[in-house]
Coordinates of C-alpha atoms and ligand atoms in Angstrom, one line a residue:
X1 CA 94.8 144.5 137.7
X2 CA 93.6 144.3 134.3
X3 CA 96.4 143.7 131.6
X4 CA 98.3 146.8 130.8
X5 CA 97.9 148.4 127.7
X6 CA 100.7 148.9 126.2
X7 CA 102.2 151.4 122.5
X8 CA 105.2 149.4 121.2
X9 CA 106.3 152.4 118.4
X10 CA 107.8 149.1 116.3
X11 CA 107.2 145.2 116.0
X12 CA 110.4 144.8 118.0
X13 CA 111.9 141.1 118.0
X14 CA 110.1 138.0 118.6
X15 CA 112.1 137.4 121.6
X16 CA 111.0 141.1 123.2
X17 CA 107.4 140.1 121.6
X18 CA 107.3 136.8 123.8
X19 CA 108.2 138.9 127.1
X20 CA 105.5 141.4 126.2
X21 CA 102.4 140.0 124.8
X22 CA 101.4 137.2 127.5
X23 CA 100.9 139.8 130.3
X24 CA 100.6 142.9 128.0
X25 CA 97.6 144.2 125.9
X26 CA 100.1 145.0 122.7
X27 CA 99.7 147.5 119.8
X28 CA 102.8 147.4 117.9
X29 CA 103.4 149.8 115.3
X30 CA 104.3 147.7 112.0
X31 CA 104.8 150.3 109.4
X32 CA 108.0 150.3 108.1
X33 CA 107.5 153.8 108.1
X34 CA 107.9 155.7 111.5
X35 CA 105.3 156.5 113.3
X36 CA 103.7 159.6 112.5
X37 CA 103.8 162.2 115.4
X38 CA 100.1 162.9 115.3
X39 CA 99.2 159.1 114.7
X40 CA 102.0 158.8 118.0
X41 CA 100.0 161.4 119.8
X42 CA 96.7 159.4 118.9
X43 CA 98.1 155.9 119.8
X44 CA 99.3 156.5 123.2
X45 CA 96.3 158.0 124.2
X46 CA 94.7 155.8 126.9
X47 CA 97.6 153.4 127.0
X48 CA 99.4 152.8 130.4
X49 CA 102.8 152.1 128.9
X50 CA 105.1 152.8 125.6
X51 CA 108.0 151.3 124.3
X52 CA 109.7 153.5 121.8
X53 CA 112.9 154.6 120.1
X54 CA 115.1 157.2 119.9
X55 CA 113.3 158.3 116.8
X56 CA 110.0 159.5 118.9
X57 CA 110.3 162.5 120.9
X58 CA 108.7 162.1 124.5
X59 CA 108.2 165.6 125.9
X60 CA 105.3 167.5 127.4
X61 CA 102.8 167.2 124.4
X62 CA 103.1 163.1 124.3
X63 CA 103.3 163.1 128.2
X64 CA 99.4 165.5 128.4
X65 CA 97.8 163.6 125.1
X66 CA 98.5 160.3 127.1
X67 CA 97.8 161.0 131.0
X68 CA 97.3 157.8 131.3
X69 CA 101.4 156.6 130.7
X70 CA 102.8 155.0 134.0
X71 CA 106.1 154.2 131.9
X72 CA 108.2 155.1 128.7
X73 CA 111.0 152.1 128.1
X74 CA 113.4 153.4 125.5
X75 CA 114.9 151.1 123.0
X76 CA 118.2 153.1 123.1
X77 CA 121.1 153.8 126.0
X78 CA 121.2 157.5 124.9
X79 CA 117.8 159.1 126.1
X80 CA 118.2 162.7 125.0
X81 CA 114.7 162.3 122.4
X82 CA 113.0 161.5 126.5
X83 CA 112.3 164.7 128.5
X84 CA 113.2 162.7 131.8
X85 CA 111.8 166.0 133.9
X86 CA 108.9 166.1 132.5
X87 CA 108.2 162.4 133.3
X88 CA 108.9 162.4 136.9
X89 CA 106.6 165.3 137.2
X90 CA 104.0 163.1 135.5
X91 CA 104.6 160.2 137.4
X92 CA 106.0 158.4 134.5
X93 CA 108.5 156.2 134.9
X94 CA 111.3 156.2 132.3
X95 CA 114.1 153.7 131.2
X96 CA 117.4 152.5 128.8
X97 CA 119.2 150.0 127.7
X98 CA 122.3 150.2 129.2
X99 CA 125.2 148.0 129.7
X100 CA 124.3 145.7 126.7
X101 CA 125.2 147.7 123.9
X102 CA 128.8 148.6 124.8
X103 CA 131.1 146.2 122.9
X104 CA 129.2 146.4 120.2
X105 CA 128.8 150.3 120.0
X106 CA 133.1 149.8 120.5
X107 CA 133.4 147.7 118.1
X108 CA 131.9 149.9 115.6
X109 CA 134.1 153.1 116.6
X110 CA 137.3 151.1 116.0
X111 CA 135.5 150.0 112.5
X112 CA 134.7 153.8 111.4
X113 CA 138.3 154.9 112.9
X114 CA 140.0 152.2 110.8
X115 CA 137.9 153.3 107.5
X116 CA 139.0 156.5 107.8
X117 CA 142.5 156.0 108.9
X118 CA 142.6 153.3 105.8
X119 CA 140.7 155.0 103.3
X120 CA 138.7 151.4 103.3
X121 CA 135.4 153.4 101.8
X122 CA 136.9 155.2 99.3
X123 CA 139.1 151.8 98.1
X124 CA 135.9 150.5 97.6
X125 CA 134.2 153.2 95.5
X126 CA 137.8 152.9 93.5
X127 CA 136.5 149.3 92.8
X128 CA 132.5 149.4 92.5
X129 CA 133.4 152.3 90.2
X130 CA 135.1 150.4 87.6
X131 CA 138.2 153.1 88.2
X132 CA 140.6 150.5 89.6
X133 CA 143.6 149.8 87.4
X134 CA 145.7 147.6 90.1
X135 CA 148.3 148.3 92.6
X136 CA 149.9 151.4 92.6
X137 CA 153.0 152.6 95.4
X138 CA 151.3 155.5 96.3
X139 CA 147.5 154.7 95.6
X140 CA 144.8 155.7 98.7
X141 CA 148.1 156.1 100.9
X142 CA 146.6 156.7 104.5
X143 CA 147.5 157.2 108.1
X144 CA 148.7 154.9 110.6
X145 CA 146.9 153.2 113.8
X146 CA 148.8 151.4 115.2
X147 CA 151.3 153.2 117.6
X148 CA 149.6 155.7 117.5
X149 CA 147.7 158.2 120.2
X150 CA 144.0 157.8 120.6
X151 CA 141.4 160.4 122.5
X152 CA 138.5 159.3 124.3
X153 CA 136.2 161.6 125.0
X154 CA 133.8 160.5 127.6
X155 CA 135.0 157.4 129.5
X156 CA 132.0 155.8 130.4
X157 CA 131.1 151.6 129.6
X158 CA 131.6 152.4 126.2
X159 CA 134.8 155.0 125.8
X160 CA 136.5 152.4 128.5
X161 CA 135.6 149.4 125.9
X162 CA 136.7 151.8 122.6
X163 CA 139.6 152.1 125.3
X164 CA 140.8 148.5 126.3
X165 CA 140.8 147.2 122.1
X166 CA 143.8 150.1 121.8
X167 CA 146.2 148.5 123.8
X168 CA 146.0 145.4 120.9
X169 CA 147.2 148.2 118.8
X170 CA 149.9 149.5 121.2
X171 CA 148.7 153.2 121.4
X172 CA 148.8 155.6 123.9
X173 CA 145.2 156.3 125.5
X174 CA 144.1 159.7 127.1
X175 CA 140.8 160.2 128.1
X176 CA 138.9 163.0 129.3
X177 CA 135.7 162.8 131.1
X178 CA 133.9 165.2 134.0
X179 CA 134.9 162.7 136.4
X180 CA 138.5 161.0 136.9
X181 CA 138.4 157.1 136.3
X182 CA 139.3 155.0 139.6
X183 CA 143.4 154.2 139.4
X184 CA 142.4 150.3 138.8
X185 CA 140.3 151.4 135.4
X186 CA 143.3 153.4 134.2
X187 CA 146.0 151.2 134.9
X188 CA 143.7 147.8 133.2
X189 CA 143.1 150.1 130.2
X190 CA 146.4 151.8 130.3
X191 CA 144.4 155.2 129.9
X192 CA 145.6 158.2 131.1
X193 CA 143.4 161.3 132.2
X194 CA 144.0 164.4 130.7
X195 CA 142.5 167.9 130.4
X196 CA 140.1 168.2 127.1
X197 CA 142.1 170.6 125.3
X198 CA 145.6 168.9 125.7
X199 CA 143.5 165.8 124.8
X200 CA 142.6 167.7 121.5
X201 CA 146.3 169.2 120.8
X202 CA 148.2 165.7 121.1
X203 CA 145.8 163.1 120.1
X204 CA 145.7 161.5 116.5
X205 CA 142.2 159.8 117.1
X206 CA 139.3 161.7 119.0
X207 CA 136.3 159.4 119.5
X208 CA 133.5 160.4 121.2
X209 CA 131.7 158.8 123.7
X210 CA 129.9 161.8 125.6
X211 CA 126.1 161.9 126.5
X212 CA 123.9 164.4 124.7
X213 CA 123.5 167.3 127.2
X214 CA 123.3 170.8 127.0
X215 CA 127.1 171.1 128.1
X216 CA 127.8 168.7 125.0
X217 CA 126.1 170.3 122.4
X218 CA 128.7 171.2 119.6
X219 CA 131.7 170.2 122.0
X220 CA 133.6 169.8 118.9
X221 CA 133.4 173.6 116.9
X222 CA 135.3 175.7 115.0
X223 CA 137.3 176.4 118.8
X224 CA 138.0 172.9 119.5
X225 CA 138.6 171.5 116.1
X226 CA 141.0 174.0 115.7
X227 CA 143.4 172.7 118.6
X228 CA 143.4 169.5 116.5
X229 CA 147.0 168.2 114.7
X230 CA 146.4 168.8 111.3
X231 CA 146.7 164.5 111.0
X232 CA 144.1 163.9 113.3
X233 CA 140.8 162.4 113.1
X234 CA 137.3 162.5 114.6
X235 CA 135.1 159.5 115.3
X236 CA 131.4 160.0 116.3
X237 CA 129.2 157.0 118.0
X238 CA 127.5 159.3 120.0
X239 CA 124.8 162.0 118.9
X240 CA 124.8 164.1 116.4
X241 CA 124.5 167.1 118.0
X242 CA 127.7 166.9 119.3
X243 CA 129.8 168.0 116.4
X244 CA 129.3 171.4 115.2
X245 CA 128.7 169.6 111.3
X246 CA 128.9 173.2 109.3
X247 CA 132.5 173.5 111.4
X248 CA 133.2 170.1 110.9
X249 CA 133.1 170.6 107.5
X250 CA 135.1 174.0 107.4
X251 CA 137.9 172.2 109.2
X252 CA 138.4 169.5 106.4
X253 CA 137.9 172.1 103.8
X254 CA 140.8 174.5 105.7
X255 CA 143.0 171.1 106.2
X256 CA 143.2 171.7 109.8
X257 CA 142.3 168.1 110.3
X258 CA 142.9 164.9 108.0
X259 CA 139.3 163.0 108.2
X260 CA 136.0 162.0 110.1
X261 CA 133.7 158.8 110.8
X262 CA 130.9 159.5 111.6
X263 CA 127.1 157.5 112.5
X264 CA 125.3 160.3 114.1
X265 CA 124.1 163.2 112.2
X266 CA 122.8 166.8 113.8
X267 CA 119.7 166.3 111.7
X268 CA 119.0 162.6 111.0
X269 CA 118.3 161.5 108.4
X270 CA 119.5 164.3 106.9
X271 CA 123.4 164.9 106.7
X272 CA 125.2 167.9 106.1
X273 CA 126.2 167.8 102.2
X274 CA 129.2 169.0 103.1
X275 CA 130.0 165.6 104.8
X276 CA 128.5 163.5 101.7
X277 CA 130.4 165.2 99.5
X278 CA 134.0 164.8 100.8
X279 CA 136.3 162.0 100.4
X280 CA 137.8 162.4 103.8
X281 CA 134.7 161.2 105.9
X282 CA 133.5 157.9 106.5
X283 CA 129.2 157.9 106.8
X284 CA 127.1 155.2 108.3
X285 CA 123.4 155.4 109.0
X286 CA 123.3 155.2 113.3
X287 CA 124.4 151.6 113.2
X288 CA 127.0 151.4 116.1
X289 CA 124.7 149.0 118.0
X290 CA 123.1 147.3 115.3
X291 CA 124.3 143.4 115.1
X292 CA 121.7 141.3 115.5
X293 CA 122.0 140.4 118.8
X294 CA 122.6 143.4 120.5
X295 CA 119.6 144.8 119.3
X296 CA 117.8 141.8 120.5
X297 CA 119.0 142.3 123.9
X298 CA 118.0 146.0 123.9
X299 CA 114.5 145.6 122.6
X300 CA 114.3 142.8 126.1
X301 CA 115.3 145.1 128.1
X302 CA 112.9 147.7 127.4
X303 CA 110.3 144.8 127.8
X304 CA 111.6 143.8 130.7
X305 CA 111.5 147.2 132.1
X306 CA 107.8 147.2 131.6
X307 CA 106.6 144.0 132.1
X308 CA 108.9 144.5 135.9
X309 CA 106.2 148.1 136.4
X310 CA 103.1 146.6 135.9
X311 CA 104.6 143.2 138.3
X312 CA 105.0 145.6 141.2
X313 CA 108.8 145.4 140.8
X314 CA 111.7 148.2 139.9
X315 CA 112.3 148.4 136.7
X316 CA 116.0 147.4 136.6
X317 CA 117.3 150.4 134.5
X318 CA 114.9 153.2 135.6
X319 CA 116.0 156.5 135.1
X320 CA 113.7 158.6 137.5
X321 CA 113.3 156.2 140.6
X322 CA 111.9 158.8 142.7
X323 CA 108.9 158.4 140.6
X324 CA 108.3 154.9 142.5
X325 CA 109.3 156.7 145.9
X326 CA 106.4 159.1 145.1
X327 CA 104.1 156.3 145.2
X328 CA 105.0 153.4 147.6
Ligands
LIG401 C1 121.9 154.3 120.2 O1 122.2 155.3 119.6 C2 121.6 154.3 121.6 O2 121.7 155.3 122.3 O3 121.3 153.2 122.1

């Protein structure tokens, strides 16, 4: 078989460029701008693969202007910008990156939670500003962690990781999740399952951890946030779309919770003003995954995901396998 042609929508890593461009005919996209949808459109035309990100929307229109895509490799665990149907009944195969990105992703959560709980980005506007005038007794007074009760929402790889780094902190953990977590996984973790709502009522940290699905969408509105303790907070590492932002906001303005972290927006890049304008919430561009190495990893994996298609091989973290079933 001739080499497959293949869209990269960015120059990746080298490492992901070494496992790509000996067997692969390689176009990256090296604007540091994104990729424009018509110049997407006219790019993936005639090409038999694409690896993209969770920036480029892969639905109907991209799957007809390129008919001949055998394969879309997402750099991204969360493939809600990836009409999965519409593949399979293309043909095209579909992946993510799971599994790599979860201790970083966790790591992350706990860093927004303890900004917010610690008032760490407003102590260092205090100082960038000039404003500081020392230590005070009652200066950027905030709330607790430790000992506290944390919410998981969502207890997949990463809400079990978010999870496990509470028990350092000696909290209580609920979790809720569609699906009740085997007794091993809650006794390691020390998590207990619990109903959403009662979740919401008693917990003083709700991080979310939920796949973007229809079911999801605005899981936390004006109705949930307001069965929240007035002290709690709400961390977000997992889309946008799952907070209700013009509710959100309402809440903090009403008092009927403390504060929010947050590193996925509704409409990224743009963010609700009503978030950038508040003291109470913590911002950060979609950056849970992003140390170095982790996004290393995940660009590989989408390589390897490919480069596995065109070998005659699964690709190891397919999402529509009886795409391959349809033709073997
Ligand atoms: C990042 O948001 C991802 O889904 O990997």
């Amino acid at each position: 078989m001739p080499r497959p042609k293949v869209l990269s929508t960015h120059p990746l890593f080298p490492a992901a460029r070494t496992i790509l461009d000996a067997p692969c005919d390689m176009d990256y996209w090296k604007n540091p701008e994104r990729i424009p949808r018509a110049e997407l459109l006219a790019r993936a035309a005639g090409r038999d693969a694409m690896v993209c990100l969770l920036t480029e929307k892969v639905d109907d229109e991209l799957l007809a202007a390129a008919p001949t895509l055998r394969m879309v490799a997402n750099v991204a665990v969360g493939y809600d910008n990836i009409d999965v149907a519409a593949c399979t009944r293309r043909g095209v195969a579909a992946s993510n990156t799971p599994g790599v990105l979860d201790e970083t992703t966790a790591d992350f959560a706990w860093a927004l939670l303890m900004a917010v709980a610690r008032r760490i980005g407003e102590g260092e506007q205090l100082i960038r500003s000039g404003q500081w005038k020392g230590w005070d007794l009652d200066q950027l007074c905030g709330g607790d962690v430790s000992g506290k009760t944390l919410g998981v929402v969502g207890f997949g790889r990463i809400g079990r990781a978010v999870a496990r780094r509470a028990i350092g902190f000696k909290m209580r953990v609920l979790y809720s999740d569609a699906v009740r977590a085997p007794r091993e996984v809650e006794e390691e973790l020390h998590a207990e399952f619990i109903d959403r709502d009662a979740l919401f009522a008693v917990a003083d940290f709700i991080s979310l951890h939920v796949p973007l699905l229809p079911d999801t969408h605005h899981l936390i509105s004006t109705a949930t946030l307001s069965k929240m303790k007035a002290t709690a907070y709400i961390i977000n590492t997992s889309r946008g779309p799952v907070v209700d932002e013009a509710a959100l906001v309402a809440a903090l303005e009403a008092k009927k919770i403390a504060g929010a972290a947050l590193d996925v927006y509704e409409r990224e890049p743009q963010v609700h003003p009503g978030l950038i304008a508040r003291k109470d919430v913590v911002l950060a561009p979609h950056i849970a995954s992003a140390s170095l190495e982790t996004r290393t990893k995940m660009a590989c994996m989408a390589a390897e995901n490919v480069v596995a298609l065109f070998d005659g091989r699964r690709p190891p973290n397919i999402l529509n396998p009886d795409v391959l079933a349809a033709k073997s």
